[in-house]
PDB file of C-alpha atoms in Angstrom:
ATOM      1  CA  MET A   1      -3.651  48.466  19.945  1.00 55.00           C
ATOM      2  CA  LYS A   2      -6.033  46.581  17.701  1.00 60.00           C
ATOM      3  CA  PRO A   3      -4.545  46.035  13.781  1.00 62.00           C
ATOM      4  CA  GLN A   4      -6.968  49.045  12.345  1.00 60.00           C
ATOM      5  CA  ASP A   5      -5.513  51.312  14.969  1.00 60.00           C
ATOM      6  CA  ARG A   6      -1.857  50.224  13.674  1.00 56.00           C
ATOM      7  CA  GLU A   7      -3.033  51.009  10.042  1.00 59.00           C
ATOM      8  CA  ARG A   8      -4.768  54.391  10.801  1.00 56.00           C
ATOM      9  CA  GLU A   9      -0.924  55.169  12.479  1.00 59.00           C
ATOM     10  CA  GLY A  10       0.939  54.307   9.925  1.00 60.00           C
ATOM     11  CA  MET A  11       2.138  51.060  11.291  1.00 60.00           C
ATOM     12  CA  THR A  12       2.771  47.813  10.330  1.00 71.00           C
ATOM     13  CA  VAL A  13      -0.367  45.746  10.460  1.00 84.00           C
ATOM     14  CA  GLY A  14       0.201  41.724  11.465  1.00 95.00           C
ATOM     15  CA  ARG A  15      -1.080  39.272   9.606  1.00 97.00           C
ATOM     16  CA  LEU A  16      -1.663  35.335   9.566  1.00 98.00           C
ATOM     17  CA  TYR A  17      -0.647  33.465   6.532  1.00 98.00           C
ATOM     18  CA  VAL A  18      -2.035  29.786   6.597  1.00 98.00           C
ATOM     19  CA  VAL A  19       0.479  28.212   4.089  1.00 98.00           C
ATOM     20  CA  ALA A  20       0.184  25.260   2.488  1.00 98.00           C
ATOM     21  CA  THR A  21       3.016  22.515   1.916  1.00 97.00           C
ATOM     22  CA  PRO A  22       4.186  19.404   0.499  1.00 97.00           C
ATOM     23  CA  ILE A  23       3.084  16.374   1.084  1.00 96.00           C
ATOM     24  CA  GLY A  24       5.711  14.412  -0.421  1.00 94.00           C
ATOM     25  CA  ASN A  25       7.592  16.141  -3.407  1.00 96.00           C
ATOM     26  CA  LEU A  26       9.213  18.960  -2.271  1.00 96.00           C
ATOM     27  CA  GLN A  27       8.859  20.963  -5.663  1.00 96.00           C
ATOM     28  CA  ASP A  28       5.569  21.279  -4.852  1.00 97.00           C
ATOM     29  CA  LEU A  29       6.076  24.406  -2.669  1.00 97.00           C
ATOM     30  CA  SER A  30       4.705  27.068  -4.728  1.00 97.00           C
ATOM     31  CA  PRO A  31       6.438  30.561  -5.518  1.00 97.00           C
ATOM     32  CA  ARG A  32       4.282  32.329  -3.326  1.00 98.00           C
ATOM     33  CA  ALA A  33       4.338  30.122  -0.388  1.00 98.00           C
ATOM     34  CA  LYS A  34       8.527  30.241  -0.619  1.00 98.00           C
ATOM     35  CA  GLU A  35       8.135  34.298  -0.584  1.00 97.00           C
ATOM     36  CA  VAL A  36       5.998  34.038   2.396  1.00 98.00           C
ATOM     37  CA  LEU A  37       7.851  31.968   4.790  1.00 97.00           C
ATOM     38  CA  GLU A  38      11.132  34.029   3.738  1.00 97.00           C
ATOM     39  CA  GLN A  39       9.779  37.182   4.914  1.00 96.00           C
ATOM     40  CA  ALA A  40       7.922  36.138   7.894  1.00 97.00           C
ATOM     41  CA  ASP A  41       8.394  37.240  11.155  1.00 97.00           C
ATOM     42  CA  LEU A  42       7.753  33.769  12.992  1.00 97.00           C
ATOM     43  CA  ILE A  43       6.917  30.624  11.395  1.00 98.00           C
ATOM     44  CA  LEU A  44       4.419  28.416  13.512  1.00 98.00           C
ATOM     45  CA  ALA A  45       5.460  24.913  12.872  1.00 97.00           C
ATOM     46  CA  GLU A  46       3.530  21.665  13.709  1.00 95.00           C
ATOM     47  CA  ASP A  47       7.212  19.790  14.162  1.00 95.00           C
ATOM     48  CA  THR A  48      10.224  22.417  13.722  1.00 96.00           C
ATOM     49  CA  ARG A  49      12.784  19.964  13.395  1.00 96.00           C
ATOM     50  CA  HIS A  50      10.337  18.468  10.194  1.00 95.00           C
ATOM     51  CA  THR A  51       9.597  22.202   8.749  1.00 97.00           C
ATOM     52  CA  GLY A  52      13.503  23.068   9.694  1.00 96.00           C
ATOM     53  CA  GLY A  53      14.146  20.433   6.667  1.00 96.00           C
ATOM     54  CA  LEU A  54      12.082  21.948   4.205  1.00 97.00           C
ATOM     55  CA  LEU A  55      13.133  25.515   5.030  1.00 97.00           C
ATOM     56  CA  SER A  56      16.317  24.668   4.859  1.00 96.00           C
ATOM     57  CA  HIS A  57      15.977  22.879   1.621  1.00 96.00           C
ATOM     58  CA  PHE A  58      14.852  26.027   0.201  1.00 96.00           C
ATOM     59  CA  GLY A  59      17.418  28.206   2.148  1.00 96.00           C
ATOM     60  CA  ILE A  60      14.721  29.655   4.035  1.00 96.00           C
ATOM     61  CA  GLY A  61      15.886  31.181   8.047  1.00 91.00           C
ATOM     62  CA  GLY A  62      14.151  32.918  10.140  1.00 84.00           C
ATOM     63  CA  PRO A  63      12.562  31.766  13.333  1.00 94.00           C
ATOM     64  CA  MET A  64      10.441  29.176  14.128  1.00 97.00           C
ATOM     65  CA  LEU A  65       7.752  28.209  17.073  1.00 97.00           C
ATOM     66  CA  SER A  66       6.239  24.669  17.749  1.00 96.00           C
ATOM     67  CA  TYR A  67       2.511  24.767  17.257  1.00 96.00           C
ATOM     68  CA  HIS A  68       1.118  21.454  17.441  1.00 95.00           C
ATOM     69  CA  LYS A  69      -2.099  19.827  18.863  1.00 92.00           C
ATOM     70  CA  PHE A  70      -1.055  19.551  22.540  1.00 94.00           C
ATOM     71  CA  ASN A  71      -0.175  23.041  22.652  1.00 94.00           C
ATOM     72  CA  GLU A  72      -2.051  25.289  20.609  1.00 93.00           C
ATOM     73  CA  ALA A  73      -4.450  26.546  22.973  1.00 92.00           C
ATOM     74  CA  GLN A  74      -1.974  28.032  25.291  1.00 93.00           C
ATOM     75  CA  ARG A  75       0.067  29.285  22.351  1.00 95.00           C
ATOM     76  CA  SER A  76      -2.667  30.663  20.608  1.00 96.00           C
ATOM     77  CA  GLY A  77      -3.126  33.693  22.801  1.00 95.00           C
ATOM     78  CA  GLU A  78       0.182  34.748  23.008  1.00 96.00           C
ATOM     79  CA  ILE A  79       0.541  34.722  19.132  1.00 97.00           C
ATOM     80  CA  LEU A  80      -2.299  36.694  18.552  1.00 97.00           C
ATOM     81  CA  ARG A  81      -0.909  39.509  21.231  1.00 96.00           C
ATOM     82  CA  ARG A  82       2.115  39.843  19.382  1.00 96.00           C
ATOM     83  CA  ILE A  83       0.566  40.062  15.825  1.00 97.00           C
ATOM     84  CA  VAL A  84      -1.519  42.215  16.957  1.00 96.00           C
ATOM     85  CA  GLU A  85       0.821  44.708  19.375  1.00 94.00           C
ATOM     86  CA  GLU A  86       4.438  43.839  17.495  1.00 95.00           C
ATOM     87  CA  GLY A  87       2.792  44.223  13.731  1.00 96.00           C
ATOM     88  CA  LEU A  88       4.140  40.670  13.160  1.00 97.00           C
ATOM     89  CA  GLN A  89       3.991  38.523   9.879  1.00 97.00           C
ATOM     90  CA  VAL A  90       3.122  35.043  10.910  1.00 98.00           C
ATOM     91  CA  ALA A  91       3.092  31.724   8.446  1.00 98.00           C
ATOM     92  CA  LEU A  92       1.263  28.758   9.968  1.00 98.00           C
ATOM     93  CA  VAL A  93       2.507  25.071   8.378  1.00 98.00           C
ATOM     94  CA  SER A  94       1.598  21.888   9.099  1.00 96.00           C
ATOM     95  CA  ASP A  95       4.168  18.961   8.516  1.00 96.00           C
ATOM     96  CA  ALA A  96       2.189  18.225   5.001  1.00 95.00           C
ATOM     97  CA  GLY A  97      -0.318  19.946   3.338  1.00 96.00           C
ATOM     98  CA  THR A  98      -2.442  22.677   4.433  1.00 96.00           C
ATOM     99  CA  PRO A  99      -2.779  23.328   7.835  1.00 96.00           C
ATOM    100  CA  CYS A 100      -6.205  23.417   9.600  1.00 95.00           C
ATOM    101  CA  ILE A 101      -7.770  20.335   7.609  1.00 93.00           C
ATOM    102  CA  SER A 102      -6.665  17.036  10.116  1.00 91.00           C
ATOM    103  CA  ASP A 103      -3.894  19.304  11.090  1.00 92.00           C
ATOM    104  CA  PRO A 104      -3.640  22.108  14.163  1.00 93.00           C
ATOM    105  CA  GLY A 105      -4.099  25.659  13.543  1.00 95.00           C
ATOM    106  CA  GLY A 106      -8.438  25.854  13.932  1.00 95.00           C
ATOM    107  CA  ILE A 107      -7.795  27.712  17.026  1.00 96.00           C
ATOM    108  CA  LEU A 108      -5.796  30.262  15.741  1.00 97.00           C
ATOM    109  CA  VAL A 109      -7.467  30.763  12.931  1.00 97.00           C
ATOM    110  CA  ARG A 110     -11.218  31.591  14.559  1.00 97.00           C
ATOM    111  CA  GLU A 111      -9.504  33.277  17.160  1.00 97.00           C
ATOM    112  CA  ALA A 112      -7.288  35.659  14.892  1.00 97.00           C
ATOM    113  CA  ARG A 113     -10.590  36.637  12.798  1.00 97.00           C
ATOM    114  CA  GLU A 114     -12.124  37.516  16.110  1.00 96.00           C
ATOM    115  CA  LEU A 115      -9.896  40.055  16.797  1.00 95.00           C
ATOM    116  CA  GLY A 116      -9.805  41.526  13.478  1.00 96.00           C
ATOM    117  CA  ILE A 117      -6.599  40.062  12.313  1.00 97.00           C
ATOM    118  CA  GLU A 118      -6.252  39.543   8.576  1.00 97.00           C
ATOM    119  CA  VAL A 119      -6.244  35.746   7.658  1.00 98.00           C
ATOM    120  CA  ILE A 120      -4.453  34.780   4.545  1.00 98.00           C
ATOM    121  CA  GLY A 121      -4.565  31.498   2.593  1.00 98.00           C
ATOM    122  CA  VAL A 122      -1.761  30.813   0.949  1.00 98.00           C
ATOM    123  CA  SER A 123      -2.943  27.513  -1.158  1.00 96.00           C
ATOM    124  CA  GLY A 124      -1.217  24.539  -2.179  1.00 96.00           C
ATOM    125  CA  PRO A 125      -1.090  20.745  -1.431  1.00 96.00           C
ATOM    126  CA  SER A 126      -4.172  18.550  -0.185  1.00 96.00           C
ATOM    127  CA  ALA A 127      -3.807  15.006   0.433  1.00 96.00           C
ATOM    128  CA  ALA A 128      -7.465  14.745   0.593  1.00 97.00           C
ATOM    129  CA  ILE A 129      -8.258  16.835  -2.939  1.00 97.00           C
ATOM    130  CA  THR A 130      -4.772  15.021  -4.744  1.00 97.00           C
ATOM    131  CA  ALA A 131      -7.132  12.009  -3.913  1.00 98.00           C
ATOM    132  CA  LEU A 132     -10.185  13.140  -4.859  1.00 97.00           C
ATOM    133  CA  SER A 133      -8.869  14.544  -7.999  1.00 97.00           C
ATOM    134  CA  VAL A 134      -7.225  10.689  -9.064  1.00 97.00           C
ATOM    135  CA  ALA A 135      -9.664   8.400  -7.666  1.00 97.00           C
ATOM    136  CA  GLY A 136     -12.147   8.218 -10.601  1.00 97.00           C
ATOM    137  CA  LEU A 137     -15.264   8.450  -8.634  1.00 97.00           C
ATOM    138  CA  SER A 138     -17.777  11.192  -8.404  1.00 95.00           C
ATOM    139  CA  THR A 139     -16.683  14.481  -6.733  1.00 94.00           C
ATOM    140  CA  GLU A 140     -19.582  16.417  -7.687  1.00 94.00           C
ATOM    141  CA  SER A 141     -19.787  16.933  -3.615  1.00 95.00           C
ATOM    142  CA  PHE A 142     -17.864  14.955  -1.143  1.00 97.00           C
ATOM    143  CA  ALA A 143     -17.825  14.912   2.792  1.00 97.00           C
ATOM    144  CA  PHE A 144     -14.282  14.646   4.793  1.00 97.00           C
ATOM    145  CA  TYR A 145     -13.742  12.707   7.595  1.00 97.00           C
ATOM    146  CA  GLY A 146     -10.333  12.678   8.554  1.00 96.00           C
ATOM    147  CA  PHE A 147      -9.156   9.907  10.556  1.00 96.00           C
ATOM    148  CA  PRO A 148     -11.672   7.204  11.729  1.00 96.00           C
ATOM    149  CA  PRO A 149     -11.563   7.410  15.836  1.00 94.00           C
ATOM    150  CA  ARG A 150     -10.183   3.851  17.612  1.00 90.00           C
ATOM    151  CA  GLU A 151     -12.404   3.218  20.412  1.00 90.00           C
ATOM    152  CA  SER A 152     -15.254   0.979  19.150  1.00 83.00           C
ATOM    153  CA  GLY A 153     -18.231   3.001  20.922  1.00 86.00           C
ATOM    154  CA  LYS A 154     -16.780   6.300  18.814  1.00 92.00           C
ATOM    155  CA  ARG A 155     -16.269   4.664  15.730  1.00 92.00           C
ATOM    156  CA  GLU A 156     -19.644   2.476  15.362  1.00 91.00           C
ATOM    157  CA  ASP A 157     -21.086   6.627  15.696  1.00 93.00           C
ATOM    158  CA  PHE A 158     -18.625   7.519  13.185  1.00 94.00           C
ATOM    159  CA  PHE A 159     -19.827   5.124  10.469  1.00 93.00           C
ATOM    160  CA  ALA A 160     -22.678   5.397  11.384  1.00 92.00           C
ATOM    161  CA  GLY A 161     -23.283   9.107  10.616  1.00 94.00           C
ATOM    162  CA  ILE A 162     -21.247   8.260   7.201  1.00 94.00           C
ATOM    163  CA  LEU A 163     -23.720   6.049   6.312  1.00 90.00           C
ATOM    164  CA  ALA A 164     -26.608   8.138   7.515  1.00 90.00           C
ATOM    165  CA  CYS A 165     -25.157  11.378   5.010  1.00 92.00           C
ATOM    166  CA  PRO A 166     -26.840  11.700   1.871  1.00 91.00           C
ATOM    167  CA  ILE A 167     -23.716  12.638   0.044  1.00 94.00           C
ATOM    168  CA  PRO A 168     -22.337   9.823  -1.983  1.00 94.00           C
ATOM    169  CA  THR A 169     -18.543  10.402  -1.827  1.00 97.00           C
ATOM    170  CA  PHE A 170     -16.703  10.504   1.610  1.00 98.00           C
ATOM    171  CA  VAL A 171     -12.771  10.954   2.447  1.00 98.00           C
ATOM    172  CA  LEU A 172     -10.931   9.455   5.291  1.00 98.00           C
ATOM    173  CA  TYR A 173      -7.378   9.238   6.376  1.00 97.00           C
ATOM    174  CA  GLU A 174      -6.033   6.405   7.714  1.00 97.00           C
ATOM    175  CA  SER A 175      -2.750   5.125   9.314  1.00 95.00           C
ATOM    176  CA  PRO A 176      -0.539   2.627   7.687  1.00 94.00           C
ATOM    177  CA  LYS A 177      -1.025   0.200  11.036  1.00 93.00           C
ATOM    178  CA  ARG A 178      -4.560   0.209  10.391  1.00 94.00           C
ATOM    179  CA  ILE A 179      -5.356   0.363   7.005  1.00 96.00           C
ATOM    180  CA  VAL A 180      -5.603  -3.568   6.396  1.00 95.00           C
ATOM    181  CA  ALA A 181      -8.569  -3.870   9.444  1.00 94.00           C
ATOM    182  CA  THR A 182     -10.236  -0.361   8.285  1.00 96.00           C
ATOM    183  CA  ALA A 183     -10.230  -1.694   4.508  1.00 96.00           C
ATOM    184  CA  ALA A 184     -12.100  -4.531   5.982  1.00 95.00           C
ATOM    185  CA  GLU A 185     -14.796  -2.842   8.191  1.00 95.00           C
ATOM    186  CA  LEU A 186     -15.070  -0.760   4.419  1.00 96.00           C
ATOM    187  CA  ALA A 187     -16.225  -3.464   2.675  1.00 95.00           C
ATOM    188  CA  ALA A 188     -18.213  -4.768   5.369  1.00 92.00           C
ATOM    189  CA  ARG A 189     -20.158  -1.860   6.163  1.00 93.00           C
ATOM    190  CA  PHE A 190     -20.449  -0.181   2.975  1.00 94.00           C
ATOM    191  CA  PRO A 191     -21.138  -3.669   0.493  1.00 92.00           C
ATOM    192  CA  GLY A 192     -21.217  -2.257  -3.362  1.00 91.00           C
ATOM    193  CA  ALA A 193     -19.468   0.329  -2.895  1.00 95.00           C
ATOM    194  CA  ARG A 194     -16.340   1.947  -5.024  1.00 97.00           C
ATOM    195  CA  ALA A 195     -13.344   2.586  -3.473  1.00 98.00           C
ATOM    196  CA  CYS A 196      -9.872   4.344  -3.908  1.00 98.00           C
ATOM    197  CA  TYR A 197      -6.641   4.058  -1.826  1.00 98.00           C
ATOM    198  CA  CYS A 198      -3.951   6.674  -2.100  1.00 98.00           C
ATOM    199  CA  CYS A 199      -0.504   6.145  -0.603  1.00 97.00           C
ATOM    200  CA  ASP A 200       2.213   8.245  -0.202  1.00 96.00           C
ATOM    201  CA  LEU A 201       0.888  10.945  -2.696  1.00 96.00           C
ATOM    202  CA  THR A 202       3.388  12.820  -4.762  1.00 96.00           C
ATOM    203  CA  LYS A 203       6.247  10.550  -3.018  1.00 95.00           C
ATOM    204  CA  LEU A 204       9.242   8.473  -5.050  1.00 91.00           C
ATOM    205  CA  TYR A 205       6.602   5.334  -4.105  1.00 90.00           C
ATOM    206  CA  GLU A 206       3.586   6.866  -4.735  1.00 95.00           C
ATOM    207  CA  LYS A 207       0.447   4.073  -5.234  1.00 95.00           C
ATOM    208  CA  SER A 208      -3.547   3.536  -5.659  1.00 96.00           C
ATOM    209  CA  ILE A 209      -5.780   1.256  -5.667  1.00 96.00           C
ATOM    210  CA  GLY A 210      -9.217   1.294  -7.056  1.00 97.00           C
ATOM    211  CA  GLY A 211     -12.049  -0.580  -7.405  1.00 96.00           C
ATOM    212  CA  SER A 212     -14.865  -2.348  -5.707  1.00 96.00           C
ATOM    213  CA  VAL A 213     -14.407  -1.754  -1.917  1.00 96.00           C
ATOM    214  CA  GLU A 214     -14.326  -5.722  -1.540  1.00 95.00           C
ATOM    215  CA  GLU A 215     -11.974  -6.243  -4.069  1.00 96.00           C
ATOM    216  CA  THR A 216      -9.509  -3.345  -2.694  1.00 97.00           C
ATOM    217  CA  ALA A 217      -9.974  -4.601   1.073  1.00 96.00           C
ATOM    218  CA  ARG A 218      -8.403  -7.562  -0.449  1.00 95.00           C
ATOM    219  CA  LEU A 219      -5.694  -6.456  -2.307  1.00 96.00           C
ATOM    220  CA  LEU A 220      -4.828  -4.681   1.112  1.00 96.00           C
ATOM    221  CA  ALA A 221      -4.956  -7.794   2.884  1.00 95.00           C
ATOM    222  CA  GLU A 222      -3.091  -9.545   0.532  1.00 95.00           C
ATOM    223  CA  ASN A 223      -0.190  -7.034   0.063  1.00 94.00           C
ATOM    224  CA  PRO A 224       2.809  -7.846   2.636  1.00 93.00           C
ATOM    225  CA  ASN A 225       3.839  -4.018   2.137  1.00 92.00           C
ATOM    226  CA  ALA A 226       0.285  -2.737   2.769  1.00 93.00           C
ATOM    227  CA  GLY A 227       1.259  -1.204   5.766  1.00 91.00           C
ATOM    228  CA  ARG A 228       4.226   0.999   4.755  1.00 92.00           C
ATOM    229  CA  GLY A 229       3.031   5.003   4.286  1.00 92.00           C
ATOM    230  CA  GLU A 230       0.074   7.054   5.039  1.00 94.00           C
ATOM    231  CA  TYR A 231      -3.302   6.600   3.340  1.00 97.00           C
ATOM    232  CA  VAL A 232      -6.018   8.749   1.705  1.00 98.00           C
ATOM    233  CA  ILE A 233      -9.808   6.460   1.559  1.00 98.00           C
ATOM    234  CA  VAL A 234     -11.952   7.691  -1.092  1.00 98.00           C
ATOM    235  CA  LEU A 235     -15.090   5.971  -1.147  1.00 98.00           C
ATOM    236  CA  GLU A 236     -18.031   6.177  -3.511  1.00 97.00           C
ATOM    237  CA  LYS A 237     -21.163   4.932  -1.671  1.00 93.00           C
ATOM    238  CA  PRO A 238     -24.302   2.712  -3.821  1.00 85.00           C
ATOM    239  CA  ALA A 239     -26.606   5.022  -5.594  1.00 71.00           C
ATOM    240  CA  ALA A 240     -29.215   3.385  -3.669  1.00 54.00           C
ATOM    241  CA  PRO A 241     -28.161   0.412  -1.401  1.00 43.00           C
ATOM    242  CA  PRO A 242     -30.903  -2.535  -1.290  1.00 51.00           C
ATOM    243  CA  ALA A 243     -33.710  -2.406   1.630  1.00 55.00           C
ATOM    244  CA  PRO A 244     -34.003  -4.758   3.836  1.00 56.00           C
ATOM    245  CA  GLN A 245     -36.694  -7.337   4.198  1.00 59.00           C
ATOM    246  CA  GLU A 246     -39.311  -7.704   6.496  1.00 61.00           C
ATOM    247  CA  GLY A 247     -37.269  -9.912   9.338  1.00 57.00           C
ATOM    248  CA  GLU A 248     -33.907  -9.302   7.711  1.00 52.00           C
ATOM    249  CA  ALA A 249     -31.358  -7.381   9.632  1.00 49.00           C
ATOM    250  CA  PRO A 250     -30.425  -3.943   8.579  1.00 59.00           C
ATOM    251  CA  LEU A 251     -27.121  -4.876   7.728  1.00 71.00           C
ATOM    252  CA  SER A 252     -25.652  -7.370   6.173  1.00 77.00           C
ATOM    253  CA  PRO A 253     -24.166 -10.862   8.093  1.00 80.00           C
ATOM    254  CA  GLU A 254     -20.750  -9.657   7.005  1.00 81.00           C
ATOM    255  CA  ALA A 255     -21.263  -6.073   8.125  1.00 82.00           C
ATOM    256  CA  LEU A 256     -22.719  -7.457  11.889  1.00 83.00           C
ATOM    257  CA  LEU A 257     -19.517  -9.630  12.299  1.00 83.00           C
ATOM    258  CA  VAL A 258     -17.316  -6.906  11.850  1.00 82.00           C
ATOM    259  CA  GLU A 259     -19.306  -4.433  13.754  1.00 79.00           C
ATOM    260  CA  GLN A 260     -19.407  -7.211  16.452  1.00 80.00           C
ATOM    261  CA  MET A 261     -15.443  -7.663  16.467  1.00 80.00           C
ATOM    262  CA  VAL A 262     -14.674  -4.445  16.112  1.00 76.00           C
ATOM    263  CA  LYS A 263     -17.028  -3.361  19.420  1.00 76.00           C
ATOM    264  CA  THR A 264     -16.000  -6.309  21.695  1.00 78.00           C
ATOM    265  CA  GLY A 265     -12.219  -7.140  20.453  1.00 74.00           C
ATOM    266  CA  GLY A 266     -13.179 -11.025  19.868  1.00 76.00           C
ATOM    267  CA  SER A 267     -12.274 -13.295  17.495  1.00 81.00           C
ATOM    268  CA  LEU A 268     -14.922 -14.502  14.346  1.00 81.00           C
ATOM    269  CA  LYS A 269     -15.965 -17.313  15.934  1.00 82.00           C
ATOM    270  CA  GLU A 270     -16.912 -15.278  19.041  1.00 82.00           C
ATOM    271  CA  ALA A 271     -18.664 -13.100  16.828  1.00 82.00           C
ATOM    272  CA  VAL A 272     -20.701 -15.844  15.440  1.00 82.00           C
ATOM    273  CA  ALA A 273     -21.932 -17.544  18.919  1.00 80.00           C
ATOM    274  CA  ALA A 274     -22.261 -13.828  20.303  1.00 80.00           C
ATOM    275  CA  LEU A 275     -25.030 -12.783  17.356  1.00 81.00           C
ATOM    276  CA  ALA A 276     -26.722 -16.496  16.943  1.00 77.00           C
ATOM    277  CA  ALA A 277     -27.202 -15.710  20.892  1.00 72.00           C
ATOM    278  CA  GLU A 278     -29.535 -12.459  19.873  1.00 73.00           C
ATOM    279  CA  GLY A 279     -31.780 -14.602  17.703  1.00 69.00           C
ATOM    280  CA  LEU A 280     -29.740 -14.175  13.884  1.00 76.00           C
ATOM    281  CA  ARG A 281     -29.559 -17.606  11.796  1.00 76.00           C
ATOM    282  CA  LYS A 282     -26.410 -19.419  12.529  1.00 76.00           C
ATOM    283  CA  LYS A 283     -26.007 -20.715   9.292  1.00 78.00           C
ATOM    284  CA  GLU A 284     -26.151 -17.701   7.807  1.00 82.00           C
ATOM    285  CA  LEU A 285     -23.545 -16.268  10.112  1.00 84.00           C
ATOM    286  CA  TYR A 286     -21.365 -19.215   9.549  1.00 80.00           C
ATOM    287  CA  GLN A 287     -21.550 -18.775   5.909  1.00 83.00           C
ATOM    288  CA  ALA A 288     -20.992 -15.018   6.442  1.00 83.00           C
ATOM    289  CA  GLY A 289     -17.762 -15.932   8.708  1.00 81.00           C
ATOM    290  CA  LEU A 290     -16.253 -18.076   6.341  1.00 81.00           C
ATOM    291  CA  ARG A 291     -16.903 -15.329   3.262  1.00 80.00           C
ATOM    292  CA  LEU A 292     -15.206 -12.803   5.542  1.00 78.00           C
ATOM    293  CA  LYS A 293     -12.232 -15.331   5.886  1.00 76.00           C
ATOM    294  CA  ALA A 294     -11.960 -16.159   2.304  1.00 73.00           C
ATOM    295  CA  LEU A 295     -11.670 -12.233   1.365  1.00 69.00           C
ATOM    296  CA  PHE A 296      -9.872 -10.847   4.492  1.00 65.00           C
ATOM    297  CA  GLY A 297      -8.237 -13.318   6.897  1.00 61.00           C
ATOM    298  CA  ALA A 298      -9.986 -12.734   9.646  1.00 53.00           C
ATOM    299  CA  GLY A 299      -9.359 -13.949  12.677  1.00 52.00           C
ATOM    300  CA  GLU A 300     -10.833 -17.507  14.220  1.00 53.00           C
TER     301      GLU A 300
END
């Protein structure tokens, strides 16, 4: 029975609620979100253990079902069938923040709309929006890209797309394991940009580092505790990057070296040799390598 048919028969109409949950401080759970979770017939959780802790903190019971990126395609159909046939009120949550934003849920929401199921957003915390609000950078328009890919080929295309995008401000997520390397890469690829690195937003040891993309990368590289906590990166590209002169490479020598190291997984010395073999000036590359080592401690 379709949702509209259930409504005509006076039966309970199922709905899907997309519920934002705290990204750190549990007091950021809104009263409305708490009410929806209390009244839900079923709560879809990215990690039932993590969400169980949140629900327990607020004294909320009710059944949960795991719904994450590895099973969302398989489980969506059964969940939607129950919403339609049983009139279930289902709440979708992720481990932190707003579902569907670099988190599972997109498949379920899209298919729910195709079936005519009402989808209701319960707004609340979002790491990307929180970081934008405190970064002090332009927010007239911005682009959100989530986590950069790890594979060198996909990563190359990923950053090329950002560079080509006319929107100056963009937001990335990054893990603590890769934050220092990514910061160095951003400094090489977007010279002259302004950046803000936000870590553990709303949590007890929340911190943010702002300034030039070169300076913030250096500060992260020098910080022995940089590799702790999840990061949101907000970066504002320069308004008009200088156009390359005739005969010069379109990227800076530093950017070319980092690009070569990411692509091949080789050392700085090997990157210098490889680019020199392609016809670039070895002296210029050597000097760029010294600048990278001074800023970021790039490997030999």
